[in-house]
Short mmCIF file of C-alpha atoms in Angstrom, two decimals:
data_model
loop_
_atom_site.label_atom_id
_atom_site.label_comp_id
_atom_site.label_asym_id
_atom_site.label_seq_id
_atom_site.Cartn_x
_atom_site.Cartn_y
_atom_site.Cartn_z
CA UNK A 1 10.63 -1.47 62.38
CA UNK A 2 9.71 -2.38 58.75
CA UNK A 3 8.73 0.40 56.62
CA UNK A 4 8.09 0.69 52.86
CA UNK A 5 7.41 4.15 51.98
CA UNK A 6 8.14 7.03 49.31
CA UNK A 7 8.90 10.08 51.42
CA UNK A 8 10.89 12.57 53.13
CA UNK A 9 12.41 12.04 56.48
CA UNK A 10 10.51 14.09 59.07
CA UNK A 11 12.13 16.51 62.12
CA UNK A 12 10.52 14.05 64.46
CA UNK A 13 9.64 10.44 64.81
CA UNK A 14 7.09 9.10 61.75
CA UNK A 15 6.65 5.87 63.35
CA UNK A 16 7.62 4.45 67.11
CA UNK A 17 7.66 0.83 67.64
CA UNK A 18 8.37 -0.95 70.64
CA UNK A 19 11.67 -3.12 71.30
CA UNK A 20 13.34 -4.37 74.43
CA UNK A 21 17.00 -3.13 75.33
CA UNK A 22 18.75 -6.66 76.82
CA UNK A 23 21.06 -5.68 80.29
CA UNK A 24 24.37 -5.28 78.60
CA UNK A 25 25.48 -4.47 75.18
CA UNK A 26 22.86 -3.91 72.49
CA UNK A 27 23.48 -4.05 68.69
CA UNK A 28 21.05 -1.78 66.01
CA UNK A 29 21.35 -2.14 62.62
CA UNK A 30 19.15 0.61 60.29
CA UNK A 31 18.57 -0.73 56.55
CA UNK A 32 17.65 2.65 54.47
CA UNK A 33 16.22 2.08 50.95
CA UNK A 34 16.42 5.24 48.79
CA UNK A 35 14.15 5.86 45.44
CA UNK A 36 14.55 8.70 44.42
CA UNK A 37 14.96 12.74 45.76
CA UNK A 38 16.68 11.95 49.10
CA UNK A 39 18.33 9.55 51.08
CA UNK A 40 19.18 9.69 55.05
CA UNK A 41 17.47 8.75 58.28
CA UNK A 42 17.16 9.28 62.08
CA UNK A 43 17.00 6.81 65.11
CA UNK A 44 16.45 7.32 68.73
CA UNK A 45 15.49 5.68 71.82
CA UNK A 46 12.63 6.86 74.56
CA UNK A 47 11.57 4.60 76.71
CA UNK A 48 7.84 3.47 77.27
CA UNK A 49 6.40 6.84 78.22
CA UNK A 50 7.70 8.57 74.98
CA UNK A 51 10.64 10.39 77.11
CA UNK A 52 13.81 10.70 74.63
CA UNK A 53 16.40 8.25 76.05
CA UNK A 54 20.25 10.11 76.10
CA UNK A 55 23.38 9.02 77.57
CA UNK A 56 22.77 12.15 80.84
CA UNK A 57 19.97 9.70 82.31
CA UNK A 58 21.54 6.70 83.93
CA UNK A 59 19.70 4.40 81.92
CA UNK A 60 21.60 3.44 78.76
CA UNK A 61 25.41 4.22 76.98
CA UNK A 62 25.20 5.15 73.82
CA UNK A 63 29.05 2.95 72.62
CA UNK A 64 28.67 4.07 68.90
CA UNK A 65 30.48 1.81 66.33
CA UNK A 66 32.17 -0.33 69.13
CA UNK A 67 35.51 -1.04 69.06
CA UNK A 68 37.04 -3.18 65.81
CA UNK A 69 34.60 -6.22 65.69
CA UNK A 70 34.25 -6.93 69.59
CA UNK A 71 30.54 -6.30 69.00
CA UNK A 72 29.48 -7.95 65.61
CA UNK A 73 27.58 -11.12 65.61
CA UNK A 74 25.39 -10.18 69.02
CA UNK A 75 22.31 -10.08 67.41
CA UNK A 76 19.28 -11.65 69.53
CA UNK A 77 18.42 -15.67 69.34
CA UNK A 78 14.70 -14.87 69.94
CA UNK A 79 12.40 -12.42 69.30
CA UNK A 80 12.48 -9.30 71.85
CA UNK A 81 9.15 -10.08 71.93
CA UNK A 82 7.09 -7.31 73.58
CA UNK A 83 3.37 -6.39 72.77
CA UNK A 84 2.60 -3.18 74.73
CA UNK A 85 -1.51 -3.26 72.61
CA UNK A 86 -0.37 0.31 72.32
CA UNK A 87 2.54 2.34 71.28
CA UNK A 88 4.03 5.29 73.46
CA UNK A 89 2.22 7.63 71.41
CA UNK A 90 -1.20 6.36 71.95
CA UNK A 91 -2.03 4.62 68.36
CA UNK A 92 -3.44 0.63 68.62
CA UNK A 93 -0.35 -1.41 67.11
CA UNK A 94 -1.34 -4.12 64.49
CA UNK A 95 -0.48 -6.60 66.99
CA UNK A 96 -3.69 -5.23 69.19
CA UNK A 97 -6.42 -5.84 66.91
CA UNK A 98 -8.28 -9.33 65.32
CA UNK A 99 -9.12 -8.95 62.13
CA UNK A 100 -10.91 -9.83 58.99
CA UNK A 101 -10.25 -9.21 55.35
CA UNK A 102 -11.19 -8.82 52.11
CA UNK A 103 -14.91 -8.79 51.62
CA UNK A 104 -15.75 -7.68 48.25
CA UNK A 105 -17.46 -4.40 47.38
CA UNK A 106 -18.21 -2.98 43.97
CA UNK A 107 -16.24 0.07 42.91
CA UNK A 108 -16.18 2.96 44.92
CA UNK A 109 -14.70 6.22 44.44
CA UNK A 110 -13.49 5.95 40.99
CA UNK A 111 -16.35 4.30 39.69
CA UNK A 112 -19.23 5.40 41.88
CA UNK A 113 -17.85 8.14 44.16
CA UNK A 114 -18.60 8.59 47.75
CA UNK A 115 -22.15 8.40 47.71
CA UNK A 116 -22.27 4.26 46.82
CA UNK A 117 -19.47 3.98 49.58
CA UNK A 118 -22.21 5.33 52.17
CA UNK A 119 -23.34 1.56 51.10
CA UNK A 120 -20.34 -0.31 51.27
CA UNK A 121 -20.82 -2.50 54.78
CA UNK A 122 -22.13 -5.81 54.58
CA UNK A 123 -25.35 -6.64 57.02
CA UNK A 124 -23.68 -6.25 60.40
CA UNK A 125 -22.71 -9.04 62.12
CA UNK A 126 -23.15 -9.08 65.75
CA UNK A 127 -19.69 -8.09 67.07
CA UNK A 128 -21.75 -6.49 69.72
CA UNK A 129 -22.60 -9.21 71.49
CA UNK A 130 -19.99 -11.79 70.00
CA UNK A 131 -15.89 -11.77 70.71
CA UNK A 132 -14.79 -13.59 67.54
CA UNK A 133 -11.40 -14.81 68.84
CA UNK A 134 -8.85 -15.53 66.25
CA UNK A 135 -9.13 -18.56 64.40
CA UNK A 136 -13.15 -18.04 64.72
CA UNK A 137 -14.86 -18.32 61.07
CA UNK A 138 -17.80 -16.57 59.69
CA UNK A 139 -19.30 -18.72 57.60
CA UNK A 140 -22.78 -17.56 57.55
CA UNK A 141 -22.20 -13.06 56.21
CA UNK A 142 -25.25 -11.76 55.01
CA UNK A 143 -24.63 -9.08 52.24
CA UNK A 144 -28.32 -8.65 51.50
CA UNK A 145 -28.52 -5.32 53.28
CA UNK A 146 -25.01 -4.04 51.60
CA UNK A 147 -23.53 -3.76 48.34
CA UNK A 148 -20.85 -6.45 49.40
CA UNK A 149 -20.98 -9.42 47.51
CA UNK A 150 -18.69 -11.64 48.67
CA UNK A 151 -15.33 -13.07 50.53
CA UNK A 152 -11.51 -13.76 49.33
CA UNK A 153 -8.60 -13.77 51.31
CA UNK A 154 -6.71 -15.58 48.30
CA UNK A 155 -7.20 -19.03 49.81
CA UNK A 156 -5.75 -18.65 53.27
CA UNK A 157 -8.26 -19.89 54.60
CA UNK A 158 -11.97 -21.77 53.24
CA UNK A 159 -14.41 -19.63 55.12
CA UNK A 160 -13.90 -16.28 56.14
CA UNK A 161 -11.57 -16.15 59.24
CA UNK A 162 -10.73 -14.23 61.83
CA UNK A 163 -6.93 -13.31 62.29
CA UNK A 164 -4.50 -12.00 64.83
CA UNK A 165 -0.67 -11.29 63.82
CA UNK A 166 0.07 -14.02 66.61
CA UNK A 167 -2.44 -16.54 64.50
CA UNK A 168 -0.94 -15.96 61.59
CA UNK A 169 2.63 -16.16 62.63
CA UNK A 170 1.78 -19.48 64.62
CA UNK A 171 -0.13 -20.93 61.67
CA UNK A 172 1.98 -20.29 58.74
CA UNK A 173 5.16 -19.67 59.63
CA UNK A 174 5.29 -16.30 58.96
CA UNK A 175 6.29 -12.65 60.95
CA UNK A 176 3.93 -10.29 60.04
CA UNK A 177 5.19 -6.45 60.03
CA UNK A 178 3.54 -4.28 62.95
CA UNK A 179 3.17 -0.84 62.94
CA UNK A 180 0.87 1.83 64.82
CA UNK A 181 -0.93 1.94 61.00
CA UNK A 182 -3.23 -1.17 60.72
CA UNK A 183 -2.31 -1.31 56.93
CA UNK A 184 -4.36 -4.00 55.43
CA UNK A 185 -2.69 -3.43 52.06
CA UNK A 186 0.22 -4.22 53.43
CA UNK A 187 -0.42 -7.32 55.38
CA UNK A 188 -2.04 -8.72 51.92
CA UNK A 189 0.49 -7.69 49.78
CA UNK A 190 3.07 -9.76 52.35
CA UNK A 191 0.56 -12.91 52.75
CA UNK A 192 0.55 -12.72 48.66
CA UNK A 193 4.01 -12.82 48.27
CA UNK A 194 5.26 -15.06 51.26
CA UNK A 195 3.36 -18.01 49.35
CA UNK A 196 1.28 -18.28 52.07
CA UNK A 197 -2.05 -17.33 49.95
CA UNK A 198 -2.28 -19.42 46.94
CA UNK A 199 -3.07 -16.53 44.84
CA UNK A 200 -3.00 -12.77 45.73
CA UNK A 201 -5.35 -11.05 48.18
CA UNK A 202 -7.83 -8.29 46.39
CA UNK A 203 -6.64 -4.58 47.36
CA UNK A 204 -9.01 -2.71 45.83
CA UNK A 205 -12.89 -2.30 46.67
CA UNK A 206 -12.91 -4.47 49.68
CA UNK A 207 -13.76 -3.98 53.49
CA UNK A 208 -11.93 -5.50 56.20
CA UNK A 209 -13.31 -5.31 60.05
CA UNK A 210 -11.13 -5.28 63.20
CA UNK A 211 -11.61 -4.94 67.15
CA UNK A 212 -9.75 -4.60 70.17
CA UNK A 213 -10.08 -4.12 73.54
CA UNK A 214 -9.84 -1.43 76.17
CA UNK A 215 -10.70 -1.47 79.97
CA UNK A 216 -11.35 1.96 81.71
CA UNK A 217 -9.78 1.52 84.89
CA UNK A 218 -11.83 4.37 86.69
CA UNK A 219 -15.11 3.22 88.85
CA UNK A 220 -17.15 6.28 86.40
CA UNK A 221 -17.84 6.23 82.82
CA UNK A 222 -14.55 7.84 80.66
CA UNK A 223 -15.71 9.97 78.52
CA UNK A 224 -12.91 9.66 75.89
CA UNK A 225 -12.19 11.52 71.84
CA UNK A 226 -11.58 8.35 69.67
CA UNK A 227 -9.17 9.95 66.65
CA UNK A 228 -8.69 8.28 63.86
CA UNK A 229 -6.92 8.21 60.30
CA UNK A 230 -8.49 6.30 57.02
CA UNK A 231 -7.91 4.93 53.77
CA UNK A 232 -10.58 4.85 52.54
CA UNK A 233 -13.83 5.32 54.62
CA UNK A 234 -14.00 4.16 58.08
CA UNK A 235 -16.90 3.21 60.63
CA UNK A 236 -16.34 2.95 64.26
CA UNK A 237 -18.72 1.24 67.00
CA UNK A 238 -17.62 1.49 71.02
CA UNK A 239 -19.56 -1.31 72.41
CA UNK A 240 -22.93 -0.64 71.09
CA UNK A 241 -22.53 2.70 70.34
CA UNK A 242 -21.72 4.03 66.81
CA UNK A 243 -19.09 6.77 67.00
CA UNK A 244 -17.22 7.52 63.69
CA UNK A 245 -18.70 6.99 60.22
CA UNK A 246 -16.89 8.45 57.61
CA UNK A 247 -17.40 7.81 54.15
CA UNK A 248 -14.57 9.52 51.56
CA UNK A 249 -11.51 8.67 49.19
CA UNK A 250 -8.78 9.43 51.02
CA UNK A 251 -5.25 8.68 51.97
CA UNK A 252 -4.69 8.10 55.37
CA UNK A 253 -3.35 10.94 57.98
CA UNK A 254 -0.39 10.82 60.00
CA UNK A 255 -2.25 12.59 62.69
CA UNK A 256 -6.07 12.61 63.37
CA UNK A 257 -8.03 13.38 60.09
CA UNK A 258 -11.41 13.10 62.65
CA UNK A 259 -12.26 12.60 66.53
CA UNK A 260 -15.69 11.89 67.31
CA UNK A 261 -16.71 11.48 71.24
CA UNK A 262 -17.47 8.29 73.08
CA UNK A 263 -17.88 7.01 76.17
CA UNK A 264 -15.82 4.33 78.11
CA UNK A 265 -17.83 2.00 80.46
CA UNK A 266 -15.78 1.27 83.83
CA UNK A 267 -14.14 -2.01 82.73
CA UNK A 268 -14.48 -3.89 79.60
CA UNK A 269 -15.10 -1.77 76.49
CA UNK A 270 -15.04 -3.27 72.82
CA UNK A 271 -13.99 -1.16 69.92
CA UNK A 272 -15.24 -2.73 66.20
CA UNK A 273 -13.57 -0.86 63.44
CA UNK A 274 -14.80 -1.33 59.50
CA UNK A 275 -12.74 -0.06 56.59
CA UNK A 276 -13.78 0.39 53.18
CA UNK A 277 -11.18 0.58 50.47
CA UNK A 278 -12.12 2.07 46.96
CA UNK A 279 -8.83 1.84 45.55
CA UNK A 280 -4.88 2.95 45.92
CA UNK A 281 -4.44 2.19 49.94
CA UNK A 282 -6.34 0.13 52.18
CA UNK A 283 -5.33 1.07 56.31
CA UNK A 284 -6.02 2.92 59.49
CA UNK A 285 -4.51 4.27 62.73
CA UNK A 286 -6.57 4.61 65.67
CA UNK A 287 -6.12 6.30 69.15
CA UNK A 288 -7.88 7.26 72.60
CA UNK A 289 -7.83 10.91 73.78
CA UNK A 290 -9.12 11.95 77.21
CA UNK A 291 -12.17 14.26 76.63
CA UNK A 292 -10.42 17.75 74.90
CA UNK A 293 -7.28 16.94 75.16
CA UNK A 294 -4.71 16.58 72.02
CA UNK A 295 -2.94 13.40 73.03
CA UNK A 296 -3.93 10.16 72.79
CA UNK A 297 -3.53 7.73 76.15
CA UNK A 298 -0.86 4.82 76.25
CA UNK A 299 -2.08 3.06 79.17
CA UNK A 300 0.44 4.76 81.73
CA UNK A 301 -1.94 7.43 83.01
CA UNK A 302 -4.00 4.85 85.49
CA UNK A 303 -7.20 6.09 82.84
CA UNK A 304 -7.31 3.07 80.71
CA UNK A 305 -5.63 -0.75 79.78
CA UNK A 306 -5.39 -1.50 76.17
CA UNK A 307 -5.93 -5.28 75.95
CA UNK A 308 -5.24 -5.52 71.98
CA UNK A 309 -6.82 -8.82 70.36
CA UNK A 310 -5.33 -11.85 72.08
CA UNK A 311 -2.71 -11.05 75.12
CA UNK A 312 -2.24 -14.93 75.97
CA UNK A 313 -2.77 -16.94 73.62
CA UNK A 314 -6.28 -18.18 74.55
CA UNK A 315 -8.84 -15.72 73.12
CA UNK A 316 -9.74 -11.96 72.36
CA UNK A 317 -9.22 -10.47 75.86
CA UNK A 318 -8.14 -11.71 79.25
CA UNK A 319 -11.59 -12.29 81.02
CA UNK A 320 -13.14 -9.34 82.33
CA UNK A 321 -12.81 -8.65 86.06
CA UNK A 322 -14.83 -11.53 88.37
CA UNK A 323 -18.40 -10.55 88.73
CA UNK A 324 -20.10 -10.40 92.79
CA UNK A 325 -19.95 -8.98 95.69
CA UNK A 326 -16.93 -7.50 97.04
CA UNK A 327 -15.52 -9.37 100.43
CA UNK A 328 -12.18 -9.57 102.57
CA UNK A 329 -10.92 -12.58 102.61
CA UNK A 330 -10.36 -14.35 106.07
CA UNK A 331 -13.22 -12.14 107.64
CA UNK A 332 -15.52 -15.11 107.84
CA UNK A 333 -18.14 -13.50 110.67
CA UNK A 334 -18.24 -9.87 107.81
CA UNK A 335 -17.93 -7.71 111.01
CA UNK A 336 -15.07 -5.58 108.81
CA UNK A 337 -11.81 -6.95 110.84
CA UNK A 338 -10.16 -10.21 110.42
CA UNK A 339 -9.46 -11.73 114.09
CA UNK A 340 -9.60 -14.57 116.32
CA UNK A 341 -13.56 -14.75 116.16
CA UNK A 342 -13.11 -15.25 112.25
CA UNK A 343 -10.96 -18.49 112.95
CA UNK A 344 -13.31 -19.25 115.52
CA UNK A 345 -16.20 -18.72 113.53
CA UNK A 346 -14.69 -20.98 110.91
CA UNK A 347 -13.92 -23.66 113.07
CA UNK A 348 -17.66 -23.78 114.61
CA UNK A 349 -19.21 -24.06 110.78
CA UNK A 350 -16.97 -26.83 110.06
CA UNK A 351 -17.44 -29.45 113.19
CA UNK A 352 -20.00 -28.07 115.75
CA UNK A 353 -22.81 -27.27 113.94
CA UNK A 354 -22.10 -23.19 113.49
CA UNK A 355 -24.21 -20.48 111.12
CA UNK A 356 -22.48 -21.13 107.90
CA UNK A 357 -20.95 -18.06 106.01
CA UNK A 358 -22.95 -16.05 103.73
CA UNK A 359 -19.78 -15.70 101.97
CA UNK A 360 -17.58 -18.39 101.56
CA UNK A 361 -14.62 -17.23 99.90
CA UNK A 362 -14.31 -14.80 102.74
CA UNK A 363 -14.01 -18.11 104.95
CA UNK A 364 -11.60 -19.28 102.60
CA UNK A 365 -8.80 -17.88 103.85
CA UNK A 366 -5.84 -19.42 102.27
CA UNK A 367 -7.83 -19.85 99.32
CA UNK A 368 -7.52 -23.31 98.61
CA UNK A 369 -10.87 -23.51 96.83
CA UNK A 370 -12.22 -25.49 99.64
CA UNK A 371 -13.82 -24.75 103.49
CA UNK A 372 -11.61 -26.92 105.92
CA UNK A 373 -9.63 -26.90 109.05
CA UNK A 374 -6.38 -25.47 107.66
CA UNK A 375 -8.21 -22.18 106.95
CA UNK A 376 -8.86 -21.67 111.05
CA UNK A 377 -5.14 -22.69 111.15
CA UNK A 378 -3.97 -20.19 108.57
CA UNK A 379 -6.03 -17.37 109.99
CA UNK A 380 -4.16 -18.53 113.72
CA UNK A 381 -0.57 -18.67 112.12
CA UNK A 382 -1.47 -14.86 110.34
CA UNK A 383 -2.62 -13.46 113.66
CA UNK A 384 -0.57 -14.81 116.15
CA UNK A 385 2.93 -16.01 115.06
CA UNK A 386 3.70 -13.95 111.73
CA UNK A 387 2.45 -16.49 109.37
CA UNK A 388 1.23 -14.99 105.84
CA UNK A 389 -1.43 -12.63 105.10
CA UNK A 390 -5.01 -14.23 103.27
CA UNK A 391 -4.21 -13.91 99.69
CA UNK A 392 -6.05 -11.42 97.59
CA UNK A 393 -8.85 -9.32 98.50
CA UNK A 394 -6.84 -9.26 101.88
CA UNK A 395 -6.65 -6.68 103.94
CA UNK A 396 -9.37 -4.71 101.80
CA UNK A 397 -12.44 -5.34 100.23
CA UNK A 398 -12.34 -6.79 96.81
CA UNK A 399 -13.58 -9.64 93.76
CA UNK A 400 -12.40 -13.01 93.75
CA UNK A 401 -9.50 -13.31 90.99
CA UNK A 402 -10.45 -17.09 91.19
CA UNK A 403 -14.03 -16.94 90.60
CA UNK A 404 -15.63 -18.78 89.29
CA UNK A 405 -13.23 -21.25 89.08
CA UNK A 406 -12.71 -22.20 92.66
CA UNK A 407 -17.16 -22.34 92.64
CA UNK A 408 -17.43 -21.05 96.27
CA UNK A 409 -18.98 -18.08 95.49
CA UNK A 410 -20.34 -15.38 97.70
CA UNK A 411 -23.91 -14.37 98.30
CA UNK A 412 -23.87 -11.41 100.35
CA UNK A 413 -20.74 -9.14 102.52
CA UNK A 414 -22.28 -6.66 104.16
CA UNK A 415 -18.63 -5.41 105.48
CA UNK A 416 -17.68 -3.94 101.89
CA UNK A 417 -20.43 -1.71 100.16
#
């Protein structure tokens, strides 16, 4: 937790952000900063459904101050590394969106009030239909339909650039402070003065854009409350759809300061957030409710998966779940069991001339990527003398998690609807 902040400490938790307790002893060290009017602070624990962690549940000892120095010195070699997307209370970390900043505005609030901010958002670029993956540029930003007039992200980069805290961290050397408040201010004001810019980022009367992903993990559409908290306006599209579009001068909330409905697809959903700063802060916080209720999701409910921006390293999102039809593998003749006329049925495609499958990855029982005699063997061993099961979908109908890399494919199964 990095925090810079005038303010007075709260009864509860003002921010939660995620660690990893090694097995064994675990050393915490608080830093507390005090300017003026008061001067103390709180820590706790909860583990990753937001339950309060204390020393009646099994799960950790709370040793105090040690004994003499026994436990000085035990501070981690690496990074504890963990990026849950979300934190336990529901908000988007800064590690869970790809972003770009500063695109130049005229002035705002101050000097042009709320009314020119309605104007503030360059031409929009088609995020709808593109997954800029960090790294990606943007070369090409039309501002003719906006009052934006330009880019500058002080010179980290020549054309405007996508950005994930994992980018950045990789490609300059730096470690980037996360927090459930995307705070572009912040992030600037740390790129300015790690040297990594060669001259400071603008704060004031820019917009930045960010996205993220989310995958309903229900077979209907979610319909979902997306809440949200600004500095200063803030615009909101789910998929194609646009939800929030707020334009004020503002600090930002530590709660909702709007929820606007929207609708969750099954699978994949995209979430493109703009913010406009007009001056004095420059951030946002957003979170997922369940239709009416007051608290936003983290991802343990079964309702949804938060992706974030880049979860391995190799672009925005994992893939989205294998398009086709749903099959069992190892039920080569699709009459909805796997048994000895499946091996059978195998065997005959392969060297006597038999009706080939309509779906072959259903033939391809051990999932080799190929059609060949060691899948009639496999399905014998399974059956008969306790050999493994067909790897996934087995034993119930399902997609490929190969596809389409293995290229078997699979026309029709009429076994699975």
């Amino acid at each position: 937790t990095l925090v810079s902040a005038c303010r007075g400490s709260a009864g509860d938790c003002q921010e939660t952000n995620c660690g990893v307790l090694e097995p064994g002893v675990n050393k915490i060290t608080a830093y507390v900063w005090e300017g003026g009017g008061g001067w103390n602070m709180r820590v706790g624990l909860r583990d990753i459904s937001g339950q309060v962690l204390n020393d009646g549940n099994g799960d950790v000892v709370f040793l105090g101050t040690g004994e003499e120095d026994e436990l000085e010195g035990q501070i981690l070699d690496e990074d504890a590394g963990c990026d849950l997307g979300v934190n336990p209370a529901g908000w988007i970390r800064t590690d869970g969106w790809n972003m770009l900043l500063s695109l130049l505005n005229p002035a705002g609030c101050g000097g042009g009030g709320v009314g020119l901010m309605e104007g503030n958002w360059v031409d929009p670029y088609d995020l709808m239909d593109e997954d800029p993956q960090a790294g990606d540029t943007w070369p090409d930003i039309d501002f003719t339909l906006g009052f934006a007039s330009g880019f500058d992200n002080g010179g980290l980069t020549e054309e405007p650039t996508w950005v994930t805290k994992r980018y950045l961290d990789e490609e300059f050397g730096t470690d980037l402070p996360t927090g459930d408040v995307v705070d572009f201010q912040g992030i600037a004001d740390y790129l300015s003065a790690a040297g990594v810019t060669q001259f400071s980022i603008p704060n004031d009367n820019v917009t930045a854009i960010a996205t993220t992903y989310v995958i309903n993990q229900t077979d209907d559409v979610l319909p979902v409350d997306i809440c949200t908290a600004s500095d200063d306006s803030i615009k909101v599209i789910v998929n194609e759809e646009l939800v929030t579009n707020v334009s004020a001068c503002r600090g930002s909330g530590g709660d909702c300061q709007e929820t606007r409905p929207a609708m969750l697809e099954p699978g994949l959903n995209k979430i493109t957030v703009q913010v406009w700063e007009g001056g004095g802060g420059w951030n946002f916080r957003l979170g997922i409710r369940e239709s009416g209720s007051n608290q936003n999701l983290n991802g343990l409910n079964g309702l949804v998966e938060f992706l974030g921006a880049d979860i391995d390293g190799d672009g925005p999102v994992d893939p989205p779940p294998p398009a086709g039809p749903r099959f069992v593998r190892g039920d080569a003749d699709d009459n909805g069991v796997v048994n000895l006329t499946d091996a059978i049925f195998n065997l005959n495609y392969l060297f006597i001339g038999g009706a080939a499958p309509t779906c072959m990855d259903s033939s391809d029982a051990d999932n080799s990527g190929t059609l060949q005699l060691t899948d009639g063997i496999f399905l014998l061993n399974y059956l008969f003398i306790g050999g493994a099961p067909p790897p996934a979908p087995g034993g119930e109908c399902g997609l490929d998690p190969e596809e389409p890399a293995d290229g078997l494919g699979c026309e029709t199964f009429e076994s699975c609807p």
